[in-house]
Coordinates of C-alpha atoms (C1' of nucleotides) in Angstrom, one line a residue:
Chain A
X973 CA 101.2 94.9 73.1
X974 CA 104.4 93.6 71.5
X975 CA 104.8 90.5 73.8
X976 CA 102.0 88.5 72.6
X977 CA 103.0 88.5 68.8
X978 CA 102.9 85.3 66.9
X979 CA 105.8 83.8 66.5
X980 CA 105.6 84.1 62.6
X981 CA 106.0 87.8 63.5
X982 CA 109.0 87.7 65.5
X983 CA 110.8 85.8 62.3
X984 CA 109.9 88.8 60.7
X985 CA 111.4 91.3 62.8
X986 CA 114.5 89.1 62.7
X987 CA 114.8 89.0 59.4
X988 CA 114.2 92.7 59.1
X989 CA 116.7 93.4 61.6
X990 CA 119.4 91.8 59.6
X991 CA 119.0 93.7 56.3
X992 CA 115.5 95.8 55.0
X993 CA 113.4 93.1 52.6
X994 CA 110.2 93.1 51.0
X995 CA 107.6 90.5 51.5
X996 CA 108.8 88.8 48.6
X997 CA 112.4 88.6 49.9
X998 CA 110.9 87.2 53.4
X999 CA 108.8 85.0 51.8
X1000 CA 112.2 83.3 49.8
X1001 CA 113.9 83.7 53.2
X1002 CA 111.4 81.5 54.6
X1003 CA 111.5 78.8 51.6
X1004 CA 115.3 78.6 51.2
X1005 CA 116.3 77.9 55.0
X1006 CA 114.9 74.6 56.3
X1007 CA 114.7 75.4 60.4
X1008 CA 111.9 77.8 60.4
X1009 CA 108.9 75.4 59.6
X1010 CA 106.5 78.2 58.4
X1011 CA 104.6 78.0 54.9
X1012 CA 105.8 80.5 52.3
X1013 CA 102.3 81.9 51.9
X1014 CA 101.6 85.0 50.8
X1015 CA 98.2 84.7 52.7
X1016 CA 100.6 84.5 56.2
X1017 CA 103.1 87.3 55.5
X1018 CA 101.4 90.1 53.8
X1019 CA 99.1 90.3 56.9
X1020 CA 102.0 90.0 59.3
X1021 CA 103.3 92.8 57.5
X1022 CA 100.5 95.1 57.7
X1023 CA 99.9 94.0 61.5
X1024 CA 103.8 95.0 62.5
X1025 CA 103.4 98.2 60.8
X1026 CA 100.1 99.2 62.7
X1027 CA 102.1 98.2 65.5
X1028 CA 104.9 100.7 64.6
X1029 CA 107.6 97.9 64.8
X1030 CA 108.0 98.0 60.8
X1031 CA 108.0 101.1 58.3
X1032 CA 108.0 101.0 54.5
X1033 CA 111.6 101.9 52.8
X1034 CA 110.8 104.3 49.9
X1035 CA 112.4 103.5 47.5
X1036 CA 112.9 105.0 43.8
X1037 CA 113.3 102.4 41.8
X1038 CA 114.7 103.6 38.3
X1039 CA 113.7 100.4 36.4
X1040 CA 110.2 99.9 36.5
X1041 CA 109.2 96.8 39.2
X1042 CA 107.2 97.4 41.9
X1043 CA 108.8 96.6 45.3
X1044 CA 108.0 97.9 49.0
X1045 CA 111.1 96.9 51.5
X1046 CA 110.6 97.4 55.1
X1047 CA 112.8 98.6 57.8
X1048 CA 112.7 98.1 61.4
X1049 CA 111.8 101.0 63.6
X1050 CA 113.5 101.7 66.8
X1051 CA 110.2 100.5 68.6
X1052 CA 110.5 97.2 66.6
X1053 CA 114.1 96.9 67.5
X1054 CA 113.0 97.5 71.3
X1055 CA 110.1 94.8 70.7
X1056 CA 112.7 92.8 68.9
X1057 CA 115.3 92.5 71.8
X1058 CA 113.1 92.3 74.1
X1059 CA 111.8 88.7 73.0
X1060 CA 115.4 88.2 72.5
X1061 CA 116.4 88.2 76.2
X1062 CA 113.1 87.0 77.5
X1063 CA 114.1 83.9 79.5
X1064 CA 112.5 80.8 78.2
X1065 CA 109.6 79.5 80.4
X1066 CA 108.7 76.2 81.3
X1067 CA 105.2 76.4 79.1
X1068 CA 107.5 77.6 76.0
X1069 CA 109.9 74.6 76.8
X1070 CA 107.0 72.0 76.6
X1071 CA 104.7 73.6 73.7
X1072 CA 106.8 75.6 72.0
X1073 CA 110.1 74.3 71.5
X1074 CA 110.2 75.6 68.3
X1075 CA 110.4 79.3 69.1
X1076 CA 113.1 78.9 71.3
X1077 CA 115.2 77.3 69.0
X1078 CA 114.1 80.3 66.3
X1079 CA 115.0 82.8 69.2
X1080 CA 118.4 81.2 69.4
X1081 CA 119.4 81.3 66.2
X1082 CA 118.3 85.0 66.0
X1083 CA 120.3 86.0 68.7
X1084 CA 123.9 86.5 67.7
X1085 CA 123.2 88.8 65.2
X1086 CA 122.1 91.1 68.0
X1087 CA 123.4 90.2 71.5
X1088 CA 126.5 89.2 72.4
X1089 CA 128.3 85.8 73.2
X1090 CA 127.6 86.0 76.8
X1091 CA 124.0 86.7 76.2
X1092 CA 123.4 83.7 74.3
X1093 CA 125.2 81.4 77.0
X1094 CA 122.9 82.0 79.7
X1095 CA 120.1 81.7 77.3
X1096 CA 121.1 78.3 76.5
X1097 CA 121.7 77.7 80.2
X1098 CA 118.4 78.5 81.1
X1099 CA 117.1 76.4 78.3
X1100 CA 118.5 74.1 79.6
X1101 CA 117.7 74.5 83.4
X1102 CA 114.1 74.2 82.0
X1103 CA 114.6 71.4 80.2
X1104 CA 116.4 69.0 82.7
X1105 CA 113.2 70.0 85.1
X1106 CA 110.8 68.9 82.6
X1107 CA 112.9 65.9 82.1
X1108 CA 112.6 64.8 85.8
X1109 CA 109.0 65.3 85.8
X1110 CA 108.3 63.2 82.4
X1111 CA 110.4 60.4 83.8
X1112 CA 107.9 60.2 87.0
X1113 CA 105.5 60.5 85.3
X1114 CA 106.6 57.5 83.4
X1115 CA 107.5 55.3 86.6
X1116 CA 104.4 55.8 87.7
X1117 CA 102.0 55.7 84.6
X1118 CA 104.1 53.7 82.3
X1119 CA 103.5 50.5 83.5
X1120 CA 99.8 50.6 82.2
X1121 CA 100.2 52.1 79.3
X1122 CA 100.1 50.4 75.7
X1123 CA 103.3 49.6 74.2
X1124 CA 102.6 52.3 71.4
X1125 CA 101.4 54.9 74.0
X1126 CA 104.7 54.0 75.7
X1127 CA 106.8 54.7 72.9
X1128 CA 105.4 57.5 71.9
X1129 CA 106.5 59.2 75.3
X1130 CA 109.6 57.7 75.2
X1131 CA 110.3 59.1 72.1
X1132 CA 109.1 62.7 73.7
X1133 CA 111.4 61.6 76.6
X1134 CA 114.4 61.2 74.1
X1135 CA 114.1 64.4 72.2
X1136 CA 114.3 66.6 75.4
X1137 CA 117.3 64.3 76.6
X1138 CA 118.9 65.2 73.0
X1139 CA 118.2 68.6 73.8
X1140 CA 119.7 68.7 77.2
X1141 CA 122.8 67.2 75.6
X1142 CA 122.9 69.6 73.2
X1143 CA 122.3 72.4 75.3
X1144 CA 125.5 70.8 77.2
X1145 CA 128.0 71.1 74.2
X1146 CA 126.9 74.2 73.1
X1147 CA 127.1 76.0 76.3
X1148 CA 130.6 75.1 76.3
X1149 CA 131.0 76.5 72.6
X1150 CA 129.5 79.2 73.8
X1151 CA 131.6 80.0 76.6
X1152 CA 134.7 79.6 74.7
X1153 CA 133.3 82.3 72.2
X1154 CA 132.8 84.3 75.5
X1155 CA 136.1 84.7 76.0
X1156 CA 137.0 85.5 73.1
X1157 CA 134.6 88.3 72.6
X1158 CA 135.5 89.2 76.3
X1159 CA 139.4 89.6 75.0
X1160 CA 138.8 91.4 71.9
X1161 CA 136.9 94.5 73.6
Chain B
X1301 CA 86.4 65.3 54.5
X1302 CA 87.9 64.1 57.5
X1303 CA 91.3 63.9 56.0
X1304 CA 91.5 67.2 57.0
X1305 CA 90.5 67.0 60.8
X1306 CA 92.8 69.3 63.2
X1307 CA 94.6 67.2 65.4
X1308 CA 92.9 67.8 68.4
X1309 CA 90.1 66.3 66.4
X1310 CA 91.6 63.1 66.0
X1311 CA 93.2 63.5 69.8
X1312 CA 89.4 63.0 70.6
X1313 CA 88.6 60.3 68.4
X1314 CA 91.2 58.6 69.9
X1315 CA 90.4 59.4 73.6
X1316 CA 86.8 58.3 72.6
X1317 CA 87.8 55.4 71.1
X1318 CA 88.9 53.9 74.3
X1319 CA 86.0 54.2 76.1
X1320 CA 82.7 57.2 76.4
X1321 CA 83.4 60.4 77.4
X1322 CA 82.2 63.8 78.5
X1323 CA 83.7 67.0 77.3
X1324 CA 84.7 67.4 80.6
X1325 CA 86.5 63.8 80.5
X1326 CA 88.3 64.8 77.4
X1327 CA 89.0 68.0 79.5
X1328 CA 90.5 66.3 81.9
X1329 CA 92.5 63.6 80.2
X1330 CA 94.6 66.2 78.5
X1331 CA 95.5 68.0 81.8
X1332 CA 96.4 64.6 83.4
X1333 CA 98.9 63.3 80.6
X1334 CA 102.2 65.7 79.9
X1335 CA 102.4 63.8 76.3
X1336 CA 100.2 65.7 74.1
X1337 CA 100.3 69.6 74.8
X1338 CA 96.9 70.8 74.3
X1339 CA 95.0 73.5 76.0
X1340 CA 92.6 71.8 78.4
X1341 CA 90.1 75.0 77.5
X1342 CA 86.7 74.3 77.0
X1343 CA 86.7 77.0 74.0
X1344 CA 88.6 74.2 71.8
X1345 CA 86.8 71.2 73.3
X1346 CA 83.3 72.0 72.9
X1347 CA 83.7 73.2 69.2
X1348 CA 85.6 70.3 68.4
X1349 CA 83.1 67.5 69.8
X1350 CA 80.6 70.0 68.2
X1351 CA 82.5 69.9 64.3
X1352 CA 83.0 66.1 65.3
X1353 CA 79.4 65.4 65.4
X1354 CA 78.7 67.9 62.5
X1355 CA 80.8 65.2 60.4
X1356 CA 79.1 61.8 61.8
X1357 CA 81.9 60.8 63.9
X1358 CA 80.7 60.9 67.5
X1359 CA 77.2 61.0 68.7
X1360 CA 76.0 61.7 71.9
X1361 CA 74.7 59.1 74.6
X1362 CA 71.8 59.7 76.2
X1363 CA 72.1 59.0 79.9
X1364 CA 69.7 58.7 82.2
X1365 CA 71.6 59.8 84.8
X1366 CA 68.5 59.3 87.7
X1367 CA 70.8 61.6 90.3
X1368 CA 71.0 65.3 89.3
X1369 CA 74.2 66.3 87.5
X1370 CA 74.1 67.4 83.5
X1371 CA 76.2 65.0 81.7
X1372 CA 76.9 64.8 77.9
X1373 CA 79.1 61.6 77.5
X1374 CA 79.8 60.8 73.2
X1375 CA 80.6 57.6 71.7
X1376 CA 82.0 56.9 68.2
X1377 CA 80.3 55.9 65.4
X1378 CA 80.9 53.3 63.0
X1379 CA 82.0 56.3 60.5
X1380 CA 84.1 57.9 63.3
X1381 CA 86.0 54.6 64.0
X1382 CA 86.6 54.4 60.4
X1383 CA 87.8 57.6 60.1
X1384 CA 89.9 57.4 63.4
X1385 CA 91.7 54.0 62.3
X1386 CA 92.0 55.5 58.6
X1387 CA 94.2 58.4 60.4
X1388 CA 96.2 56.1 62.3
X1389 CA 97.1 53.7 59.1
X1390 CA 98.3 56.8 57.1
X1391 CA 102.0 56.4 56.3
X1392 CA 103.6 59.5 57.9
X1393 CA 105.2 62.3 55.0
X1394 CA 107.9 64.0 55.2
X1395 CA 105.9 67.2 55.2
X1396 CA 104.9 65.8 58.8
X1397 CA 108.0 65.4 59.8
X1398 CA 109.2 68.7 59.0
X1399 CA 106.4 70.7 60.5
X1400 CA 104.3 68.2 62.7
X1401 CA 106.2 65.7 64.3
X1402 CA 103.7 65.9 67.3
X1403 CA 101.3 65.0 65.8
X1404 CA 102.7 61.8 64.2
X1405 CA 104.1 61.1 68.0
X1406 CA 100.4 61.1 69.0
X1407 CA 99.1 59.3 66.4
X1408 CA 101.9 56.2 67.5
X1409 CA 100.8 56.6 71.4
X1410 CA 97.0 55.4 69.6
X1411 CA 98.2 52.8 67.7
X1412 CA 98.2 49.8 69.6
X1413 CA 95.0 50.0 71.3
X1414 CA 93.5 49.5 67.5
X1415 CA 96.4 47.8 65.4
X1416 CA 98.2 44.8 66.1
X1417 CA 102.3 45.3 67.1
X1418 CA 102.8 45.0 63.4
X1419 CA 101.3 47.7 62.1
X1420 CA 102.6 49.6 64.8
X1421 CA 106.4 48.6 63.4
X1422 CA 105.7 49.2 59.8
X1423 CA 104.7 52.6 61.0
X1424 CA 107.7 52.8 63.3
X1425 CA 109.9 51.8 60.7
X1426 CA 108.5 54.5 58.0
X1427 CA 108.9 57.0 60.3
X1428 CA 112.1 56.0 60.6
X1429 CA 112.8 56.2 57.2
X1430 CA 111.7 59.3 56.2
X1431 CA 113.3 61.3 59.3
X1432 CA 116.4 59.6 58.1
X1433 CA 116.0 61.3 54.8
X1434 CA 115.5 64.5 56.1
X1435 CA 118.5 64.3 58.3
X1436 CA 120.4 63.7 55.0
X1437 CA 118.8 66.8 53.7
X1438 CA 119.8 68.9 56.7
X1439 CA 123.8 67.7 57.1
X1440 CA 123.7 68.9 53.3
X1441 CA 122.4 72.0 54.2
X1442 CA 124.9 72.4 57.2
X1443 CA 127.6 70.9 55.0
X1444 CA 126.9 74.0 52.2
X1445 CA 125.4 76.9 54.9
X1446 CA 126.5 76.4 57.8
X1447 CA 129.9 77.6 57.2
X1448 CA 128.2 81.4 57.0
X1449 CA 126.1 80.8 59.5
X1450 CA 126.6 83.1 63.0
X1451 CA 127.5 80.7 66.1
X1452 CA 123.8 80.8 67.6
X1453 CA 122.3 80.0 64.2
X1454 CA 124.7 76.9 63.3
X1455 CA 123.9 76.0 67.2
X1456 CA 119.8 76.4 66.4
X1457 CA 120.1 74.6 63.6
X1458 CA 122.2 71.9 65.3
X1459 CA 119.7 71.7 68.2
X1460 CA 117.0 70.7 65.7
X1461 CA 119.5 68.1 63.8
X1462 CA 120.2 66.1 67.5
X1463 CA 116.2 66.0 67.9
X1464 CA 115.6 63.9 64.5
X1465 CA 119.2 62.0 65.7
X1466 CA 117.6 61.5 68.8
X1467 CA 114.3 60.6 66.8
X1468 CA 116.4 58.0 64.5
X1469 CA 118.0 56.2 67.5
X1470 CA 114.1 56.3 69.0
X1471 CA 112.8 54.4 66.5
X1472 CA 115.8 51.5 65.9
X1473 CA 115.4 50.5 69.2
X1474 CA 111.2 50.9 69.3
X1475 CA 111.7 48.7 66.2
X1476 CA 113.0 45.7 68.2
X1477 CA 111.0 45.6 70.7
X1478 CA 107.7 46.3 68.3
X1479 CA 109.4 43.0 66.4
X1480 CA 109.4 40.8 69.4
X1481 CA 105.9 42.1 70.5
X1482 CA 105.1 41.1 66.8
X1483 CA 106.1 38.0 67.0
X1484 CA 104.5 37.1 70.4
X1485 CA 101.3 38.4 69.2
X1486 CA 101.9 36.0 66.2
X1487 CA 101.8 33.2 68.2
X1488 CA 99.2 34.0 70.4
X1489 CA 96.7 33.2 67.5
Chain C
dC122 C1' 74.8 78.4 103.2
dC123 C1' 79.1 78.8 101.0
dG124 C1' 83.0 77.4 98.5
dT125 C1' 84.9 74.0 95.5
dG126 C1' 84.6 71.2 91.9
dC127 C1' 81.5 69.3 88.2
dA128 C1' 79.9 70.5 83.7
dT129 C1' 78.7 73.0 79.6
dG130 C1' 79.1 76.5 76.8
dT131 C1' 79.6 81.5 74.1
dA132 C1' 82.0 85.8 72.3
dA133 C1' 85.8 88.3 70.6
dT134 C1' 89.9 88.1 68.7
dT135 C1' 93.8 86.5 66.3
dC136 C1' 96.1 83.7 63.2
dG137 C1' 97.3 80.6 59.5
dT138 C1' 95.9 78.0 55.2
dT139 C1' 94.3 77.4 50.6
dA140 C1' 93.1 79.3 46.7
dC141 C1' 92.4 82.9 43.9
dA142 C1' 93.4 87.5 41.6
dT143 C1' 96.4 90.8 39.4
dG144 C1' 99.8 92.8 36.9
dA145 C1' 104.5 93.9 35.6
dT146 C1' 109.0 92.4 33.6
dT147 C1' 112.6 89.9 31.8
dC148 C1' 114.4 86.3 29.0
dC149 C1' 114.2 83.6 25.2
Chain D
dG548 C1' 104.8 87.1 22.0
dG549 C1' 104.7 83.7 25.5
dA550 C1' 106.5 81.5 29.7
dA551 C1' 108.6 82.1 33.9
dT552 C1' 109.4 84.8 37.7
dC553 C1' 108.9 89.0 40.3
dA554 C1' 105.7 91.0 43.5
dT555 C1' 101.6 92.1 46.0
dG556 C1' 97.6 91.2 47.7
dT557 C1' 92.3 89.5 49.1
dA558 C1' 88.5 86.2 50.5
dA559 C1' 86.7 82.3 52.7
dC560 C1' 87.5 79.3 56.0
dG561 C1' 89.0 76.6 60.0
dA562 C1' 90.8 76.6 64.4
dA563 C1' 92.8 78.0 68.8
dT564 C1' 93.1 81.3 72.8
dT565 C1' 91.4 84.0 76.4
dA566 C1' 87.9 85.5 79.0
dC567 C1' 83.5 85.4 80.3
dA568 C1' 78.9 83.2 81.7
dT569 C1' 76.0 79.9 83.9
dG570 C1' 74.2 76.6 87.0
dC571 C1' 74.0 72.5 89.7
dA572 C1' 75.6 69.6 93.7
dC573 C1' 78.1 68.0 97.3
dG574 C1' 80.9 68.4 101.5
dG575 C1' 81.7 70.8 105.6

DNA sequence: CCGTGCATGTAATTCGTTACATGATTCC
DNA sequence: GGAATCATGTAACGAATTACATGCACGG
């Protein structure tokens, strides 16, 4: 229990691990930054909420609130700190890396706030690994394959084709960002 | 109705579009191409071809198959078709882009095997359009945010911006050859 | 005659979406 | 006192996932 958590929940426990928030707060967390593509809805969080606390990742913050509004913040627990880190440093696999781009990415950004320079480097590293592997397969696939396909069909997996090669580029620069901020962090300790 | 349809819906309309299928076809034409990222389980397929026929889409074809082996192949109907090519002439929104660019991917890879090249470019192109928008939105956002932002945040958020670069670039040079292809089916008739 | 592949499905569970419901408070 | 916004939720529904269930047929 714990690993197979929507991803919807894990944005949760990030958020949480930064600072205590209420559902309202995560939900205006959710509408004001543009990366995480997830809807607002109450209908989505609420439920997430009440899910991480019967999983003991969450607990409710009471809080006295002088002036009248109504307001329940939640804190992370030490077992949703655990549960938190823990997807943190999970490697990314190759199924993530061709369905589920999108939580890798959300993992990254999360992961300087909790893990350090070094961490995050081999993170992108392996992303990458797994990404210039899928690349070679997708390009055999389309010397084989491609010649039959429709013109459209062909696009469309060239345009697949492209966004991983953006990515491995990315993953490129940033690894090199990354290690420079490596050292750094290595010098100040 | 129909508007609404789950991707893998239309997926299947598009698949059955080409030619008659089994479930078990459909199965296996999503396990053989590494484009779209579906689950080949039967627990999606058979509901799906099951809600398809529930709206009037698809409708089974009775085989006499004279050796043995159970066989349930589908077919469009005349209101499936409709609905299918309805799907595919949608303009794409930017709410697509944002938070299912997949599926607008797929719905290009069915274009041209029921729209001529030029539809297929005026699509093209206001895909293009809009994803340029929404990179304007997101190097505003960088421009403002990004300043605050930890290093593996900015770098998430980067990772995303190179894909829709990556997706901009896609689609000028899709453009020209879609333009050419216009122009040869022009003269063709 | 036995395993592999063909072929179809169901059940339990989880999750997200939309839409609705409710009420308090602060600002004008 | 009325509108906007804070703030929390529920209900109905659609859809996907995993895991299980079933049975036939063909090759060796």
């Amino acid at each position: 229990m714990g690993a197979r958590d929507s991803t919807l929940g894990f944005a949760l426990l990030g958020l949480l691990h930064q600072a205590q928030r209420s559902g309202y707060d995560l939900r205006k967390a959710f509408t004001a930054t543009p990366l995480a593509h997830f809807r607002d809805s109450p209908g989505a969080i609420y439920p997430a909420l009440r899910r991480l606390r019967r999983q003991g990742f969450i607990e409710p913050l009471t809080e006295e609130r002088p002036s009248g509004r109504r307001r329940q913040a939640f804190q992370l627990t030490p077992a949703g700190r655990r549960a938190f880190l823990a997807w943190l440093q999970a490697a990314p696999t190759r199924d993530e890396v061709v369905r589920d781009m999108d939580a890798l990415v959300m993992r990254l950004g999360f992961m300087s706030q909790a893990l350090p320079a070094s961490a995050v480097l081999s993170y992108v590293d392996a992303l990458r690994a797994e990404v210039e592997a899928y690349l070679v397969e997708l390009e055999r696939f389309l010397a084989t394959a491609g010649g039959q396909m429709p013109l459209s069909a062909r696009l469309a997996f060239e345009s697949g084709l492209e966004g991983f090669r953006a990515c491995a580029g990315w993953a490129t620069r940033a690894r090199r960002r990354l290690r420079e901020e490596a050292r750094k962090e290595g010098r100040r300790e």
